[in-house]
CSV table of C-alpha atoms in Angstrom, one decimal:
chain,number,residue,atom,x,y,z
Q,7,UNK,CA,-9.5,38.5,41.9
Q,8,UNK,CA,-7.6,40.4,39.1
Q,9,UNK,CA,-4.2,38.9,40.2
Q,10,UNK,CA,-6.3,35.2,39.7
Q,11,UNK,CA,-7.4,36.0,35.9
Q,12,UNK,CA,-3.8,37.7,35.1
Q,13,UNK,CA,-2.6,34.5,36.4
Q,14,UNK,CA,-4.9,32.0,34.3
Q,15,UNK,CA,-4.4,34.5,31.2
Q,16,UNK,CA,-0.3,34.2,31.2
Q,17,UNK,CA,-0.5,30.5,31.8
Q,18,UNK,CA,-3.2,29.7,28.9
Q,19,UNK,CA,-0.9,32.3,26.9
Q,20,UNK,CA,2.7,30.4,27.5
Q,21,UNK,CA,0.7,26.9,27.0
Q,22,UNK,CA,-0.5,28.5,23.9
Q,23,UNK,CA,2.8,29.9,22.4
Q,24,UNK,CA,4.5,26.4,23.8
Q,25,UNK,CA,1.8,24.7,21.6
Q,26,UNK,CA,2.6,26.9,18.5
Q,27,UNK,CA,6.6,26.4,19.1
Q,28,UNK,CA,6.2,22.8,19.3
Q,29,UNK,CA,4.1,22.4,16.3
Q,30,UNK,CA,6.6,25.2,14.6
Q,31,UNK,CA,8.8,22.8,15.5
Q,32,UNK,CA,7.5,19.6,14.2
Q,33,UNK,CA,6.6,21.3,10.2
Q,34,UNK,CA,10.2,22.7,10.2
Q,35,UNK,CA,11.4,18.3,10.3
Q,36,UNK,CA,8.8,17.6,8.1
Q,37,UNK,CA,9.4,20.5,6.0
Q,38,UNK,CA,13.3,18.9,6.0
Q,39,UNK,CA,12.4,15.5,5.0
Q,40,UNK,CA,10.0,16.6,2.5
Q,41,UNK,CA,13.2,18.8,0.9
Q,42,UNK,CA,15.4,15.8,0.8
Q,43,UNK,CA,13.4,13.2,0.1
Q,44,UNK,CA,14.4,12.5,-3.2
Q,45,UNK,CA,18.2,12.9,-3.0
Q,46,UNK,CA,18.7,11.3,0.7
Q,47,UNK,CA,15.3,9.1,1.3
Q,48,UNK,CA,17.0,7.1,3.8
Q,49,UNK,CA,18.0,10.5,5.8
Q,50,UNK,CA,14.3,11.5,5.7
Q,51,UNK,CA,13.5,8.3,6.8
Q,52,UNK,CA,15.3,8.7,10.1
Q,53,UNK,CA,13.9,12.6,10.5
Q,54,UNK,CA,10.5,11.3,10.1
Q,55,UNK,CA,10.9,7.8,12.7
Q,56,UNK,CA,12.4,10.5,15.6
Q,57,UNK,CA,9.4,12.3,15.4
Q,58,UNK,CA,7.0,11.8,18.2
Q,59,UNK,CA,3.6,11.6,16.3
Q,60,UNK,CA,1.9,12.3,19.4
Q,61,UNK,CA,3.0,15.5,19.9
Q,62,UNK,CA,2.0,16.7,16.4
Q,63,UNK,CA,-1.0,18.3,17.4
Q,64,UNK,CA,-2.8,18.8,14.6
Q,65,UNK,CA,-4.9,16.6,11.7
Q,66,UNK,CA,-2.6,18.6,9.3
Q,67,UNK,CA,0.6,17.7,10.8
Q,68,UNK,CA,-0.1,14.4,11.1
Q,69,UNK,CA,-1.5,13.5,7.8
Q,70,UNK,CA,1.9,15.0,6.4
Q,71,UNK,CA,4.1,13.2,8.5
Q,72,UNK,CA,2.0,10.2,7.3
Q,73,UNK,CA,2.6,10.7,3.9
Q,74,UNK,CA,6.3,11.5,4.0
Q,75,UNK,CA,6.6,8.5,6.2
Q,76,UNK,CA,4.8,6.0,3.3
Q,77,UNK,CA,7.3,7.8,1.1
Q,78,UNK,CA,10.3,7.5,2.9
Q,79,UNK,CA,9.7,3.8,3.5
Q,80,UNK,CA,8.8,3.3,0.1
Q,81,UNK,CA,12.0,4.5,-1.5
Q,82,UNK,CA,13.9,3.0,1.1
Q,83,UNK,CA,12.4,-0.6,-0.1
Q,84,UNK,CA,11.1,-1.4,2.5
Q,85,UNK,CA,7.6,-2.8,1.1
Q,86,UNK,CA,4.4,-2.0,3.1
Q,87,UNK,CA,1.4,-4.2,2.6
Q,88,UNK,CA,-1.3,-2.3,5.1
Q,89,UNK,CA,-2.9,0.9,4.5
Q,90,UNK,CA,-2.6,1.7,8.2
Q,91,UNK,CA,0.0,4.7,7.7
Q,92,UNK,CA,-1.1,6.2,4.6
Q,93,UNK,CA,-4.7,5.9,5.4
Q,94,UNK,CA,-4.8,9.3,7.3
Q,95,UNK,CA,-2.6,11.5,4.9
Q,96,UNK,CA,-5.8,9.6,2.0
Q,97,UNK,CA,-8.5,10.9,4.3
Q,98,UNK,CA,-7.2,14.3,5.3
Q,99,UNK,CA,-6.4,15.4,1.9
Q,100,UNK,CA,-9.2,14.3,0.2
Q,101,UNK,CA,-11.3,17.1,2.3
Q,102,UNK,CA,-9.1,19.8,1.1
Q,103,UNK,CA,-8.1,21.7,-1.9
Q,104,UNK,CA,-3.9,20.5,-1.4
Q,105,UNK,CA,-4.3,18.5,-4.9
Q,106,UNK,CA,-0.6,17.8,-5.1
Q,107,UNK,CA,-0.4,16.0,-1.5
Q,108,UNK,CA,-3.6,14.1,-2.6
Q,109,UNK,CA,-1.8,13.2,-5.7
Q,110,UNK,CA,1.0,11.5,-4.0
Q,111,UNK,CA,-1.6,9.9,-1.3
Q,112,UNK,CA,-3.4,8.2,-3.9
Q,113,UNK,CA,0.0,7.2,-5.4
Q,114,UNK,CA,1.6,5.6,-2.0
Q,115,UNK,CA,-1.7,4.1,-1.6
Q,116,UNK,CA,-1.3,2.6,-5.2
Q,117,UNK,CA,1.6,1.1,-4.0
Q,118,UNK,CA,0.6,0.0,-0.9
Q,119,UNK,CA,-2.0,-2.0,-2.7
Q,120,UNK,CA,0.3,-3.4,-4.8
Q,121,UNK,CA,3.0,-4.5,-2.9
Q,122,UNK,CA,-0.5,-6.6,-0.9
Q,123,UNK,CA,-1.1,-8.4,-4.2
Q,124,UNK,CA,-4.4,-6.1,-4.7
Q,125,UNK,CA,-3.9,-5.2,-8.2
Q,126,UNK,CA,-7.1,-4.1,-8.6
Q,127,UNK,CA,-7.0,-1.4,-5.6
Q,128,UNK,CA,-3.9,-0.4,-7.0
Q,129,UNK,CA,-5.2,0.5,-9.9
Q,130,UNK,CA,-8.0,2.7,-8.7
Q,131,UNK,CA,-5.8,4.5,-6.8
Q,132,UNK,CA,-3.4,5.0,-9.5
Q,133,UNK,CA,-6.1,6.2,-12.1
Q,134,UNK,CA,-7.4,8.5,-9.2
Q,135,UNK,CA,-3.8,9.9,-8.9
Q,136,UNK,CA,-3.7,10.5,-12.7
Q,137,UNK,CA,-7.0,12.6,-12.6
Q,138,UNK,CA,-4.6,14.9,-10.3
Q,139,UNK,CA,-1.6,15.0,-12.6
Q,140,UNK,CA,-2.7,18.1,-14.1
Q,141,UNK,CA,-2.7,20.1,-10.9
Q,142,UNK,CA,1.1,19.0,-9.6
Q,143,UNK,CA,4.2,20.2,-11.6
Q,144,UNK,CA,6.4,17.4,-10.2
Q,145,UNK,CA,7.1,15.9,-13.7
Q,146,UNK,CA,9.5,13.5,-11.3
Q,147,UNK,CA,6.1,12.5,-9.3
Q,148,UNK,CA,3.7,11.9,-12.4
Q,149,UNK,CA,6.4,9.9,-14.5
Q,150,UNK,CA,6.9,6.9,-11.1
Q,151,UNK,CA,2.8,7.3,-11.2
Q,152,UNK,CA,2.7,6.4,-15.4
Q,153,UNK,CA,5.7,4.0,-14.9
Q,154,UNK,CA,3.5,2.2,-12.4
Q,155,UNK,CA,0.7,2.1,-14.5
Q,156,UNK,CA,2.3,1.0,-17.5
Q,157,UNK,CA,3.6,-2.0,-15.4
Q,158,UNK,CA,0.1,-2.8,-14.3
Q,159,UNK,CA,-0.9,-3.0,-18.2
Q,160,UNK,CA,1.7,-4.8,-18.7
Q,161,UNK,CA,1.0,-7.8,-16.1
Q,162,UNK,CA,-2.5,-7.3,-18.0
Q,163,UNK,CA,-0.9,-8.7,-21.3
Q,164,UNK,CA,-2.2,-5.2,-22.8
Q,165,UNK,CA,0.8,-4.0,-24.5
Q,166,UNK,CA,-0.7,-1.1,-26.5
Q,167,UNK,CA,-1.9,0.7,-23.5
Q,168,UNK,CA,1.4,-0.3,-21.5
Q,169,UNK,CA,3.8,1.1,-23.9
Q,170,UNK,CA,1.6,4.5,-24.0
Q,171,UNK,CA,2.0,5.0,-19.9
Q,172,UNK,CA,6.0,4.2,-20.4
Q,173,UNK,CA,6.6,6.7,-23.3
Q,174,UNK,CA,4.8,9.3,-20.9
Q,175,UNK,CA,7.0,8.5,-18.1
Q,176,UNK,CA,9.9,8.6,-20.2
Q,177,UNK,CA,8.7,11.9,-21.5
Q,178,UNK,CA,8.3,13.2,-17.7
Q,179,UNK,CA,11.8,11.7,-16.4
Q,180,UNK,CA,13.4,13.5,-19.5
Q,181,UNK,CA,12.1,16.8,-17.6
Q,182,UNK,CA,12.7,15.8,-14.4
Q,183,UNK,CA,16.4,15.1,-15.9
Q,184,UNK,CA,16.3,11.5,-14.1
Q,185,UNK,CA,18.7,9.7,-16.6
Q,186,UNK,CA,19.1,6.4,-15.1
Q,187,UNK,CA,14.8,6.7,-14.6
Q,188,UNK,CA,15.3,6.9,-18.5
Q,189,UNK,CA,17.2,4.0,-18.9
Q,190,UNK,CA,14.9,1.6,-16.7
Q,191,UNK,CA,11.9,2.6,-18.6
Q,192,UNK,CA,13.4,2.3,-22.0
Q,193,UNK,CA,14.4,-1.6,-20.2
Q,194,UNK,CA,10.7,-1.8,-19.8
Q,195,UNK,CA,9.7,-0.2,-23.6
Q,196,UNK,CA,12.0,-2.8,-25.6
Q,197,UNK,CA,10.3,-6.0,-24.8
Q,198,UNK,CA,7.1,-4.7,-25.5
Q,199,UNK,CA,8.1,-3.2,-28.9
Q,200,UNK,CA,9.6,-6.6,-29.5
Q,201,UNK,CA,6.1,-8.7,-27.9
Q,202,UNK,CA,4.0,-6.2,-30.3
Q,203,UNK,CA,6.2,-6.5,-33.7
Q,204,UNK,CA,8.9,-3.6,-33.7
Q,205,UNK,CA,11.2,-6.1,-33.0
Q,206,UNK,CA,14.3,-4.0,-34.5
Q,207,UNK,CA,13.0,-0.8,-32.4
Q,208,UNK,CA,13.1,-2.7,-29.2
Q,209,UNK,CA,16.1,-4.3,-30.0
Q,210,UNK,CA,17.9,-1.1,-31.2
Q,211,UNK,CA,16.2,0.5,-27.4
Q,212,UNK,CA,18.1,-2.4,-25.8
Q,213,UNK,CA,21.3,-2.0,-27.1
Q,214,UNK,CA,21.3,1.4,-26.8
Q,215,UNK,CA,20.8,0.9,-23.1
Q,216,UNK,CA,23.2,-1.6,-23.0
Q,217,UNK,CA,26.1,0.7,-24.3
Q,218,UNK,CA,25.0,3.6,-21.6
Q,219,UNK,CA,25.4,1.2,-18.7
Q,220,UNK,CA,28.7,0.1,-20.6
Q,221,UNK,CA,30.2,3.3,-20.4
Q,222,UNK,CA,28.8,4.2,-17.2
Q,223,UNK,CA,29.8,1.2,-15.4
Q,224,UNK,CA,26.2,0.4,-14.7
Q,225,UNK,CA,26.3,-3.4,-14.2
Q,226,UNK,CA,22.9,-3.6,-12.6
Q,227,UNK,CA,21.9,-2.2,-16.2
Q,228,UNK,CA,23.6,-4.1,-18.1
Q,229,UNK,CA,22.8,-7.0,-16.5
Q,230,UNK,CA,19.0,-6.0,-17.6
Q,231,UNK,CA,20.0,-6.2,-21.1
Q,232,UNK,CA,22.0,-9.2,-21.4
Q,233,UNK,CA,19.0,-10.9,-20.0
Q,234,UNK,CA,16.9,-9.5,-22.7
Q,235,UNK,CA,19.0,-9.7,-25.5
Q,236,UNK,CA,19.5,-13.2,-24.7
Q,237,UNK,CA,15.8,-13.9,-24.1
Q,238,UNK,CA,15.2,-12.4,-27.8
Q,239,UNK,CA,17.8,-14.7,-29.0
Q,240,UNK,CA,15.5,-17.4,-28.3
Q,241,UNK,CA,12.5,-16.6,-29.4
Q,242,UNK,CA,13.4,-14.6,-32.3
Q,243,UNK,CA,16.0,-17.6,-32.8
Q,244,UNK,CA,19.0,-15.5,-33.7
Q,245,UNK,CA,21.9,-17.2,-31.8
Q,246,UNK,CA,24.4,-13.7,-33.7
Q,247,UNK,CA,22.9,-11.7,-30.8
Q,248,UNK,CA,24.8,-13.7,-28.5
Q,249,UNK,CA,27.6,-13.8,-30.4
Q,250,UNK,CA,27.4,-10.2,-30.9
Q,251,UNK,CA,27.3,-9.6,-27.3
Q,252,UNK,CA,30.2,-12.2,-26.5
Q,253,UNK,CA,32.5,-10.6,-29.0
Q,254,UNK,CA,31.5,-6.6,-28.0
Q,255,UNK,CA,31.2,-6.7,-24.4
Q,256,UNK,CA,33.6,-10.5,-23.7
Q,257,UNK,CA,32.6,-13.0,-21.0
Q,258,UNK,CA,33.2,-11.4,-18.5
Q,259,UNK,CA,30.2,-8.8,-18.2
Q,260,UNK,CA,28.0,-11.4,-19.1
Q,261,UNK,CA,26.3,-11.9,-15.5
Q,262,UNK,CA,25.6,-15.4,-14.1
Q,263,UNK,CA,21.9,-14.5,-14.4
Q,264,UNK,CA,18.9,-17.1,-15.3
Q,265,UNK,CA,18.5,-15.7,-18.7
Q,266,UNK,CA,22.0,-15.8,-19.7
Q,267,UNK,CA,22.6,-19.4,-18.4
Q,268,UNK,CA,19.8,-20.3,-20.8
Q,269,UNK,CA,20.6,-18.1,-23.8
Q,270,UNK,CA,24.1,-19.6,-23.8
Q,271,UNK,CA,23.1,-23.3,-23.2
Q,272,UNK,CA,20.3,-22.6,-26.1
Q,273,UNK,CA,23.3,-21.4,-28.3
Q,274,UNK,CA,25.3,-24.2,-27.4
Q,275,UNK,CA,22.6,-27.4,-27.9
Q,276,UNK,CA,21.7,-25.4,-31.0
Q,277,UNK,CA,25.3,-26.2,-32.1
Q,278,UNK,CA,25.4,-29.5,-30.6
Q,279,UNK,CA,27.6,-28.8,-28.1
Q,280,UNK,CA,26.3,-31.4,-25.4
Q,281,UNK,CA,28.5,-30.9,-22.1
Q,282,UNK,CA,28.6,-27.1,-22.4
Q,283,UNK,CA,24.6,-27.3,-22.8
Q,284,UNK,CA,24.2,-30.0,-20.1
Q,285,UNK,CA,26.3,-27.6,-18.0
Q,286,UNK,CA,24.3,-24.5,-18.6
Q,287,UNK,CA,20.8,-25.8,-18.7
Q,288,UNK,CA,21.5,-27.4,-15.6
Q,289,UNK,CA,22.2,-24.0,-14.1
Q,290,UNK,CA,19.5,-22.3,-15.8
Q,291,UNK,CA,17.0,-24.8,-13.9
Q,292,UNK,CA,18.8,-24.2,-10.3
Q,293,UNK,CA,18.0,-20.2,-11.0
Q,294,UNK,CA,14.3,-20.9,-12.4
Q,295,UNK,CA,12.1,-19.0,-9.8
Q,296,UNK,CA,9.1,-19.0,-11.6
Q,297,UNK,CA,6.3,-20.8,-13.7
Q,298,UNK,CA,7.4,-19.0,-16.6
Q,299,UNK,CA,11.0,-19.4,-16.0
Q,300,UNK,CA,10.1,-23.2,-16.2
Q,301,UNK,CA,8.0,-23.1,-19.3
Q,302,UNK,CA,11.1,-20.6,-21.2
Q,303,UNK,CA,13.8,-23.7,-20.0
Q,304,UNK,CA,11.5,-27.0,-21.3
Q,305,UNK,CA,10.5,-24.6,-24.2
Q,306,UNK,CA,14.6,-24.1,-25.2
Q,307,UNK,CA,15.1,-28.0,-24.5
Q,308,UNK,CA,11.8,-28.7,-26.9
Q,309,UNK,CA,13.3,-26.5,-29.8
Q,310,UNK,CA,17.2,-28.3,-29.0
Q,311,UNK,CA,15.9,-32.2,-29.0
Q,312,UNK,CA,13.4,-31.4,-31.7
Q,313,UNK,CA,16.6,-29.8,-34.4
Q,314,UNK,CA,18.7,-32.9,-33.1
Q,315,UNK,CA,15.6,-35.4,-34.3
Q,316,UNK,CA,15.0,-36.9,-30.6
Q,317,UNK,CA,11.3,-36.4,-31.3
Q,318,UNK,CA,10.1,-38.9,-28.5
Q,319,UNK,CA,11.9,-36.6,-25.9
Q,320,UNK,CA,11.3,-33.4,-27.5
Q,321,UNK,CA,7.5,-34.3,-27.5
Q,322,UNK,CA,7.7,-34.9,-23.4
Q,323,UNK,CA,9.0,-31.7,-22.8
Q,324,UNK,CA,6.1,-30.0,-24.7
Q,325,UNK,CA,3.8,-32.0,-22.9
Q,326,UNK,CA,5.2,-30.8,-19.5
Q,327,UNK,CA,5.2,-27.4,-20.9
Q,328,UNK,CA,2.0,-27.7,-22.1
Q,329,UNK,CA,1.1,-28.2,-19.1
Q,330,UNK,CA,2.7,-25.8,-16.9
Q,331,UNK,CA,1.2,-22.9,-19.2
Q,332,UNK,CA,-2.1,-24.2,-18.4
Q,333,UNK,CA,-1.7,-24.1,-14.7
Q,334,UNK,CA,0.0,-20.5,-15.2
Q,335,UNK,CA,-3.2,-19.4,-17.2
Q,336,UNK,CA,-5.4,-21.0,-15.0
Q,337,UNK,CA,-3.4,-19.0,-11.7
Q,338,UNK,CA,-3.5,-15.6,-14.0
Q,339,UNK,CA,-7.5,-16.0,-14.7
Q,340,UNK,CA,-8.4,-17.1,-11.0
Q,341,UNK,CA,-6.5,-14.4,-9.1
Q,342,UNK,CA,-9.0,-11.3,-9.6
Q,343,UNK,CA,-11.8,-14.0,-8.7
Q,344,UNK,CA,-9.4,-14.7,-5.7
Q,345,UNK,CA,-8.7,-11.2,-5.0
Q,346,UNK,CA,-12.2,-10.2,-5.3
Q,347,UNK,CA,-13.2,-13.1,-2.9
Q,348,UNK,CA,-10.8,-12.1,-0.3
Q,349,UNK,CA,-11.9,-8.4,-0.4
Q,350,UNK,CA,-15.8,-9.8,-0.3
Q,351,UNK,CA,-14.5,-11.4,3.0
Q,352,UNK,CA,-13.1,-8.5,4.5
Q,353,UNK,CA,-16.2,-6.3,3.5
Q,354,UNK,CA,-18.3,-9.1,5.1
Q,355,UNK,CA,-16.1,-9.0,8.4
Q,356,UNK,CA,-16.0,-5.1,8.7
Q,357,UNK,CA,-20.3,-5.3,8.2
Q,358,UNK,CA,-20.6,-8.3,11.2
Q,359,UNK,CA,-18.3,-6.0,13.2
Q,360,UNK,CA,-20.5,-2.8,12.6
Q,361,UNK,CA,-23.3,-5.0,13.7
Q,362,UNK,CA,-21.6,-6.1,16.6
Q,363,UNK,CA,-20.7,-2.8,17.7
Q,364,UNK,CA,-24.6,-1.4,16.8
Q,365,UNK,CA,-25.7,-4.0,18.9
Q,366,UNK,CA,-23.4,-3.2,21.9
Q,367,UNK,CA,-24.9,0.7,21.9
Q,368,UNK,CA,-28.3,-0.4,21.9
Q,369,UNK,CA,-27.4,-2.1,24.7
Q,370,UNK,CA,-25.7,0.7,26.3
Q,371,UNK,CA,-28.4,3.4,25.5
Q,372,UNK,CA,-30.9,1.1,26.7
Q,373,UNK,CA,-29.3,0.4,30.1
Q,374,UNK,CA,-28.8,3.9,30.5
Q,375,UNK,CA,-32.3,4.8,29.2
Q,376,UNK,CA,-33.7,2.4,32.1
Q,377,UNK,CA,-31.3,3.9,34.8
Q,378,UNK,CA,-32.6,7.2,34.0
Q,379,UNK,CA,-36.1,6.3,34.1
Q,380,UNK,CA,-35.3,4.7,37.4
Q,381,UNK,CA,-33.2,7.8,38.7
Q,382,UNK,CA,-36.7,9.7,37.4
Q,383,UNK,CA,-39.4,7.6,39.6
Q,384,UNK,CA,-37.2,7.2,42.4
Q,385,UNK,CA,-36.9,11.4,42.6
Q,386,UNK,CA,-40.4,11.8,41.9
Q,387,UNK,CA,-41.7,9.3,44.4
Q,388,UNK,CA,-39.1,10.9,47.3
Q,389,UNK,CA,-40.8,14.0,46.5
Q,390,UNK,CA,-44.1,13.3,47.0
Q,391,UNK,CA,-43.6,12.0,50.4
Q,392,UNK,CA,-40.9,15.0,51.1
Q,393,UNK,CA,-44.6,16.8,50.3
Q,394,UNK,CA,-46.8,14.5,52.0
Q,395,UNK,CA,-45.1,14.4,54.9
Q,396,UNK,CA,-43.2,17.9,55.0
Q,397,UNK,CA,-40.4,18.9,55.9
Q,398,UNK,CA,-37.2,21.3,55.4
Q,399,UNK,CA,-36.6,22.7,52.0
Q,400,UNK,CA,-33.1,22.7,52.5
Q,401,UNK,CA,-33.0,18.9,53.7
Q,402,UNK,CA,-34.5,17.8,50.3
Q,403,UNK,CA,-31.3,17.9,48.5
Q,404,UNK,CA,-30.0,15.6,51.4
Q,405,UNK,CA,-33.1,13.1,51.3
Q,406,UNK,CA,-32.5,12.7,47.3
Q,407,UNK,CA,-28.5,12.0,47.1
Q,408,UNK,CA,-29.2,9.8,50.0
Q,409,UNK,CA,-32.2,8.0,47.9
Q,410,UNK,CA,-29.9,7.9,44.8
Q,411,UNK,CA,-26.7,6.7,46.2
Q,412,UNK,CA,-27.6,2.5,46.1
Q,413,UNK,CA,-28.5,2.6,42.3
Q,414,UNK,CA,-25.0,2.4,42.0
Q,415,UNK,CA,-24.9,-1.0,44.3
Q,416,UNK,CA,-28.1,-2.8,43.1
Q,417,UNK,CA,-28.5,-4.7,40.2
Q,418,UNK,CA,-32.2,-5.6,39.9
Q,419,UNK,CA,-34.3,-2.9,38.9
Q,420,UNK,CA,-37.7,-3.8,41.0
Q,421,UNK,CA,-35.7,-4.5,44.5
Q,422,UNK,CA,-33.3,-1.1,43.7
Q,423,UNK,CA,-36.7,0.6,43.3
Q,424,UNK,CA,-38.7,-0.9,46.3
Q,425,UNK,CA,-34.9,-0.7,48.5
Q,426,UNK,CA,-34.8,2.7,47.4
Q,427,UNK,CA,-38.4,3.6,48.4
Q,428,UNK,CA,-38.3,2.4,52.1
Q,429,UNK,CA,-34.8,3.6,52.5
Q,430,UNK,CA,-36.5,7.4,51.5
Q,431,UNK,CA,-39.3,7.1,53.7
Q,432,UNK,CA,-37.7,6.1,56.5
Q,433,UNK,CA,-34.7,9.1,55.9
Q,434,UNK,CA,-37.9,11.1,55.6
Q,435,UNK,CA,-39.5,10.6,58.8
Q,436,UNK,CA,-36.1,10.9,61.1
Q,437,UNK,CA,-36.1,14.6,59.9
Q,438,UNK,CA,-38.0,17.1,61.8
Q,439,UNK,CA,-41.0,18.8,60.3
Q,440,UNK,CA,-41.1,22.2,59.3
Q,441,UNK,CA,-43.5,24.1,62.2
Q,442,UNK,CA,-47.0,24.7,60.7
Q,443,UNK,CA,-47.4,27.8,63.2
């Protein structure tokens, strides 16, 4: 017998240390993802997709691989739009005291929610995040979280509150030392300086920005500016900008963008230059990929036709503008009532399936409750004829498995009860009584 339990105890043991190995194991990839995340996201990426969630073991292990894995795909670009992976890593953390992991949770969930459309949801979860920015010292981490924000504000038309996030996300990349982080969110400061009256700031942020990318070889940056320098051309209607860029930076940096296409045919009709503008506008419509895109291109051909004196034409293309801002407005006011419809839907669904599914154990504990009470009368009736008739103790056990055994075949309870009944009694009487002397 001792040999047995030495056996049992050395095999739980080596399961045991085979457990801890394997989970040992599994934190030391996560731990090497998590370590390179930020430099190589698309190494991570392929750590984290070789690891056999299954095998994890534990809630911990797997709500960390779930939020590295959210990460990973998220700096990779590659947009998710369901809260199906992230969702455990939210849950986990939010019942313990890991405030930095539950930062970033509430931050992938942010974006998550975004990428879906859900603005709203994204914004809860971003606000939530901020309430944990105080307990993380990832300045890195808390200046994506107030860039995010200060994007949201900004698709909100409020500028004040917009520009506040971005100066703190600048403030946090600057610590972080993220320079071309810097750059993007000065991209994103300079048009709202411009939209709230600081039009020289923002302009002097966006040259600034320009020249870094400039020197740099940045095109992807520069290609930013030129699009806003050209776009505050317009509106600002200083055609010099343009001028100023062509004679600085020449032609051939200019990239074949929407705004540029524009800015130059603006310059050009401005000066009454008809088959260059033709030329240009004509492109600028083929790269319109938006309702505001539209508006900016019969807004530019408005202002053109109007300083030429074609009034009837000029006053067509502010009708049609006209017009396409009201539909844009229209879109902009209807999409929370959208958004809020499509998430009353869902709610509603989730409620008729918890119904459904509180139904369904009724049901169940019913059935059961009734085959127990059957199993009960059944026993109890064989007994009283084991006792009226008498016989063996040690052929009751027999006489009840045999009495039980056809509940499993029978569906209606009455006939499973009567079958059962003559099938005891007559199982009964074939077994011998017990002697009475």
């Amino acid at each position: 017998m001792n040999k047995i339990y030495k056996v049992i105890y050395g095999v739980f043991t080596a399961a045991t240390l085979l457990s801890c190995t394997e989970n040992k194991g599994a934190a030391g990839l996560l731990q090497s993802a998590e370590d390179i995340m930020n430099e190589r996201p698309d190494s991570a990426l392929v750590i984290l997709q070789g690891i056999d969630t299954s095998e994890l073991g534990t809630k911990k292990l797997t709500a960390w691989h779930a939020l590295l894995l959210s990460q990973a795909l998220d700096k990779n670009y590659i947009d998710l739009q369901s809260d199906s992976i992230i969702g455990p890593a939210v849950r986990y953390y939010e019942t313990t005291h890991d405030h930095e992991r539950l930062f970033r949770a509430y931050y992938y969930l942010g974006r998550i929610y975004f990428n879906a459309g859900k603005y709203n949801d994204s914004m809860h979860a971003y606000l939530k995040a901020e309430e944990l920015a105080g307990r993380t010292d990832d300045d890195f981490a808390k200046a994506l979280l107030y860039a995010q924000i200060g994007s949201l504000y900004r698709s909100y038309y409020n500028d004040t509150i917009s520009l506040e996030f971005f100066e703190k996300a600048y403030e946090h990349y600057e610590k972080a030392g993220m320079e071309s982080h810097m750059i993007y969110t000065k991209i994103s400061m300079g048009p709202i300086y411009n939209d709230i009256g600081e039009y020289e700031k923002g302009l002097a942020m966006i040259r600034e920005t320009l020249q870094w990318g400039h020197d740099n070889e940045r095109r992807d940056v520069c290609a930013e500016c030129f699009d806003l320098i050209f776009l505050m051309s317009m509106t600002k209607d200083k055609p010099e900008l343009i001028d100023e860029c062509i004679n600085r930076y020449g032609t051939d940096c200019l990239p074949s963008s929407f705004w540029v296409n524009l800015g130059l045919g603006y310059k050009y009709g401005m000066e009454g230059k008809a088959d260059s503008y033709r030329k240009l506008m004509e492109n600028a419509w083929s790269l319109a990929d938006s309702s505001t895109d539209s508006i900016s291109v019969l807004f530019a051909e408005y202002k053109i036709l109007k300083s030429h004196g074609d009034y009837e034409k000029a006053l067509q293309k502010h009708e049609e503008m006209f017009k396409l801002e009201e539909e844009s407005l229209k879109r902009t006011l209807t999409a929370p009532l959208q958004e809020a419809y499509v998430d009353f839907l869902d709610v509603k669904s989730s409620e008729q399936q918890t119904i459904i599914r509180n139904k369904e154990l009724t049901v169940k504990a019913t059935i059961l409750f009734c085959i127990v009470i059957l199993m009960t009368v059944v026993i109890i009736m064989v007994i009283v004829e084991v006792f009226r008739i008498g016989i063996a103790p040690c052929s009751i056990g027999i006489v009840v498995r045999i009495s039980l055994a056809p509940i499993l075949i029978w569906d209606g309870i009455f006939s499973v009860i009567l079958y059962l009944y003559d099938f005891s009694v007559s199982a009964i009487r074939a077994i011998p009584r017990v002697p009475t002397n």
